[in-house]
PDB file of C-alpha atoms in Angstrom:
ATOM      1  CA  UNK A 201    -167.422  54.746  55.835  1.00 45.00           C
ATOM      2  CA  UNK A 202    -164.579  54.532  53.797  1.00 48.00           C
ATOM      3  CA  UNK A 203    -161.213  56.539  53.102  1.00 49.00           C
ATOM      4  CA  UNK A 204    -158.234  56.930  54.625  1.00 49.00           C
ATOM      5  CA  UNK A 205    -160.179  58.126  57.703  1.00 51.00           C
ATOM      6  CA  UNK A 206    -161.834  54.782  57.976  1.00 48.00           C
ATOM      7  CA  UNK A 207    -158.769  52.425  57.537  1.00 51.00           C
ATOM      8  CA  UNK A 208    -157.136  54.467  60.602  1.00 49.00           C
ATOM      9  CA  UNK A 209    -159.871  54.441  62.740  1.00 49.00           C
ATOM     10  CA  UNK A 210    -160.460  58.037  61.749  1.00 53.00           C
ATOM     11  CA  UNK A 211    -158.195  59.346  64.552  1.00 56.00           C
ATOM     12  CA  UNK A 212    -155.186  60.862  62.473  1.00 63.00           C
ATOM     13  CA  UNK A 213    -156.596  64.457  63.400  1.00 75.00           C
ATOM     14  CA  UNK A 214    -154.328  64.918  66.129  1.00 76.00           C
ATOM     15  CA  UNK A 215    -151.389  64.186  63.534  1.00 77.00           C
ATOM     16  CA  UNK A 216    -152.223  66.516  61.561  1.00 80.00           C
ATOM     17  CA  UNK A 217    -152.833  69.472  64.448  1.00 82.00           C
ATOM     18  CA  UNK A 218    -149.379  68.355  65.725  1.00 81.00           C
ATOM     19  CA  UNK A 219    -147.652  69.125  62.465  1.00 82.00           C
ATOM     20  CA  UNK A 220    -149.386  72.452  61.981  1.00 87.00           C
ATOM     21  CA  UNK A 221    -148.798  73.812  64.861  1.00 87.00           C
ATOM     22  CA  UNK A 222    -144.672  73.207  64.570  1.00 85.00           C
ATOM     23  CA  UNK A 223    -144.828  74.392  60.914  1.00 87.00           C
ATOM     24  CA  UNK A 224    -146.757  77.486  62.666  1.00 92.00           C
ATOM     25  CA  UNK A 225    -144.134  77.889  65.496  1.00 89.00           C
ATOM     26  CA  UNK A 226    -140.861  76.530  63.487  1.00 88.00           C
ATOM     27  CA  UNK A 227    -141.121  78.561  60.414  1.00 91.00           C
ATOM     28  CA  UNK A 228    -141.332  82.022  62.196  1.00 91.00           C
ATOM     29  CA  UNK A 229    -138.446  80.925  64.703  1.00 88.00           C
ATOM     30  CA  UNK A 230    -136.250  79.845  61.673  1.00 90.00           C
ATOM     31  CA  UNK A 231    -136.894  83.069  60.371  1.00 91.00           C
ATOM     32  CA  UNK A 232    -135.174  85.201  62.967  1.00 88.00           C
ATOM     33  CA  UNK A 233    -132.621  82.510  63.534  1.00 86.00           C
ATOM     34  CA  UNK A 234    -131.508  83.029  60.120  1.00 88.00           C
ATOM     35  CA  UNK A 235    -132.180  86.764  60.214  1.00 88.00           C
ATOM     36  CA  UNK A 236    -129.483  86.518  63.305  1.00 85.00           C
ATOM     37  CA  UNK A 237    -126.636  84.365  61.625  1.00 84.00           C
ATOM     38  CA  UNK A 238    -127.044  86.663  58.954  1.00 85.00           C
ATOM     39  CA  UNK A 239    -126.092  89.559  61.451  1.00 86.00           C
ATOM     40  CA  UNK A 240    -123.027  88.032  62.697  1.00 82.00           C
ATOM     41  CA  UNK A 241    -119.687  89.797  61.674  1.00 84.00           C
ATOM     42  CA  UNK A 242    -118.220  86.680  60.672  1.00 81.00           C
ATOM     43  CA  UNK A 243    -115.655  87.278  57.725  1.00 81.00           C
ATOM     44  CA  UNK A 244    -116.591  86.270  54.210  1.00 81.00           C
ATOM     45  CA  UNK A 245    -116.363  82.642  53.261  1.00 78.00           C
ATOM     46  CA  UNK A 246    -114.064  81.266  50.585  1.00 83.00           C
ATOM     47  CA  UNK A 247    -113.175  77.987  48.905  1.00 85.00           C
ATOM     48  CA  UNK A 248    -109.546  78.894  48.301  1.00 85.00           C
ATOM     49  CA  UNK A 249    -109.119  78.640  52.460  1.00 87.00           C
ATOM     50  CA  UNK A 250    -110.127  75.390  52.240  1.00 90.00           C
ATOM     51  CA  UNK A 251    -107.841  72.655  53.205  1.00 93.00           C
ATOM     52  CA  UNK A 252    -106.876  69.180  54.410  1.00 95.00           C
ATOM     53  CA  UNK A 253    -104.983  70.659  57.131  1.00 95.00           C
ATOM     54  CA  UNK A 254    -107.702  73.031  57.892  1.00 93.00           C
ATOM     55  CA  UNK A 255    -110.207  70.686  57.764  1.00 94.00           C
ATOM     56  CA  UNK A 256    -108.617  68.229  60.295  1.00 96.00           C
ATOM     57  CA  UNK A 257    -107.596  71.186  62.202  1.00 95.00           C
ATOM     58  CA  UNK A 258    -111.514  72.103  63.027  1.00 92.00           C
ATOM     59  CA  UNK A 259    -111.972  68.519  63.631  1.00 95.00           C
ATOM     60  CA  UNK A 260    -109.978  68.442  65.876  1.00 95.00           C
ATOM     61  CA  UNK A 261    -110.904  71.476  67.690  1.00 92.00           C
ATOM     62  CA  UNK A 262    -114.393  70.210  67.333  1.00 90.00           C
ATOM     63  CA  UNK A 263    -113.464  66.869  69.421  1.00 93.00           C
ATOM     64  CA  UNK A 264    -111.514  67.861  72.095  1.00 95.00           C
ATOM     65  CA  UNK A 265    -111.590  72.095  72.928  1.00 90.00           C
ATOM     66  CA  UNK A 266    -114.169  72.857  75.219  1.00 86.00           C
ATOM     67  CA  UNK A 267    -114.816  75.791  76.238  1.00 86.00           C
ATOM     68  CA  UNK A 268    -117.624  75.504  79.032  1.00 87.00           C
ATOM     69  CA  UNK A 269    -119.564  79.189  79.614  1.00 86.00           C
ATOM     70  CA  UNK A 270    -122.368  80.048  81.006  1.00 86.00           C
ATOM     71  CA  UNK A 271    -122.102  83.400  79.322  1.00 88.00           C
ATOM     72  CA  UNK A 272    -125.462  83.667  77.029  1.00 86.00           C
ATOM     73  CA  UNK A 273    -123.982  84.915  73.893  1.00 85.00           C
ATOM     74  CA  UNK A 274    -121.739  82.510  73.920  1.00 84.00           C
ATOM     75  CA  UNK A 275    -124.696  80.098  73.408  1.00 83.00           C
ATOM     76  CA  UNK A 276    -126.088  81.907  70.643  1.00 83.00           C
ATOM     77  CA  UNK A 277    -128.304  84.485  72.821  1.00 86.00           C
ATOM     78  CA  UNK A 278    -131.824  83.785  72.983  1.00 87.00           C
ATOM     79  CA  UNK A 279    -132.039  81.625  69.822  1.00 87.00           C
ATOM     80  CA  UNK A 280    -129.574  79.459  71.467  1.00 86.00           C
ATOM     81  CA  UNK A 281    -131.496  78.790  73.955  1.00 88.00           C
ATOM     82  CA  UNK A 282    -134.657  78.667  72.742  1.00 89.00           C
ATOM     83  CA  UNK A 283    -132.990  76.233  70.202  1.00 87.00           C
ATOM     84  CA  UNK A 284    -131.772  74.321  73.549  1.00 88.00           C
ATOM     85  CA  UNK A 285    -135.318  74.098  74.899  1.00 90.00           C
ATOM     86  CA  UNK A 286    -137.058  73.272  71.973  1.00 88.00           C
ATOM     87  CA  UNK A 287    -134.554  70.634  71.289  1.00 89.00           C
ATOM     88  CA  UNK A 288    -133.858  69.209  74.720  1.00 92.00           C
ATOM     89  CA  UNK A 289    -137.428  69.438  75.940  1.00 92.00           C
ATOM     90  CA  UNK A 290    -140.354  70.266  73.584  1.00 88.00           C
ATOM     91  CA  UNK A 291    -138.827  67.962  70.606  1.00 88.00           C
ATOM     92  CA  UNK A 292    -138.746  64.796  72.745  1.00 92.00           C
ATOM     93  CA  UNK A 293    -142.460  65.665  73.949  1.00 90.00           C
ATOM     94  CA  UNK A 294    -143.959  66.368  70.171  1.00 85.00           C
ATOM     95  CA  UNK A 295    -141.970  62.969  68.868  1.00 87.00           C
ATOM     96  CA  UNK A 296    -143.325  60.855  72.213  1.00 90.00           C
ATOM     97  CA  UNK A 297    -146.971  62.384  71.401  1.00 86.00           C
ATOM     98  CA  UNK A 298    -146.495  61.440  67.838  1.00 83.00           C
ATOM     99  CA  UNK A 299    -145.678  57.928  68.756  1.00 85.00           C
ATOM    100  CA  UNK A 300    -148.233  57.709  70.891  1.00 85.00           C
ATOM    101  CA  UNK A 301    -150.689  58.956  68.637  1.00 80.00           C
ATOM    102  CA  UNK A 302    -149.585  56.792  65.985  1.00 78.00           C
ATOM    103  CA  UNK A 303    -149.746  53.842  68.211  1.00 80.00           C
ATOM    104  CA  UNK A 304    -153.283  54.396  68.472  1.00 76.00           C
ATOM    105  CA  UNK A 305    -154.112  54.595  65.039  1.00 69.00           C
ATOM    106  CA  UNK A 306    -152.107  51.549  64.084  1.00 70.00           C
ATOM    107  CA  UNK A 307    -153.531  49.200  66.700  1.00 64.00           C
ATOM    108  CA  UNK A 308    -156.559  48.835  64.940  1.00 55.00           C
TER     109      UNK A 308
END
């Protein structure tokens, strides 16, 4: 036989179920997650309050304030911890899988 198929050892199916299935799940879930920032009473944004001093000011803030909470809104609710989960423990499954899969298909 020939094709792409062929040169692969025909076994890229998996691939391509793995990537549908987080376009199916990740789409939706970005979605709301978006749909929720959106609903945050944050106050408008403008470029005029942007500065140096500012800038270095969040930096800083961003290196060194912690503020440790177990509180759930303070982790974003329940997209901020389904972000955690996804990220911390289904992401390094899909990418192993991946690698895994691709192994296969390259050791031909």
């Amino acid at each position: 036989s020939s094709g792409i198929n062929a040169e692969y050892g025909g076994n890229r199916s998996t691939l391509v179920i793995l990537s549908l299935v987080h376009g199916a799940l990740y789409l939706p879930w970005q979605t709301l997650h978006l749909k929720y920032i959106l609903s945050l009473d944050d106050p408008p944004f403008s470029l005029s309050i942007v500065t140096i001093s500012r800038i270095l000011a969040g930096l800083k803030r961003a290196v060194w304030y912690r503020k440790r909470s177990v509180v759930r809104e303070d982790w974003g609710g329940w997209i901020g911890e389904s972000w955690m989960f996804c990220y911390w423990i289904l992401m390094p499954i899909w990418l192993a899988t991946i690698t895994w899969e691709y192994e296969k298909v390259a050791a031909f």
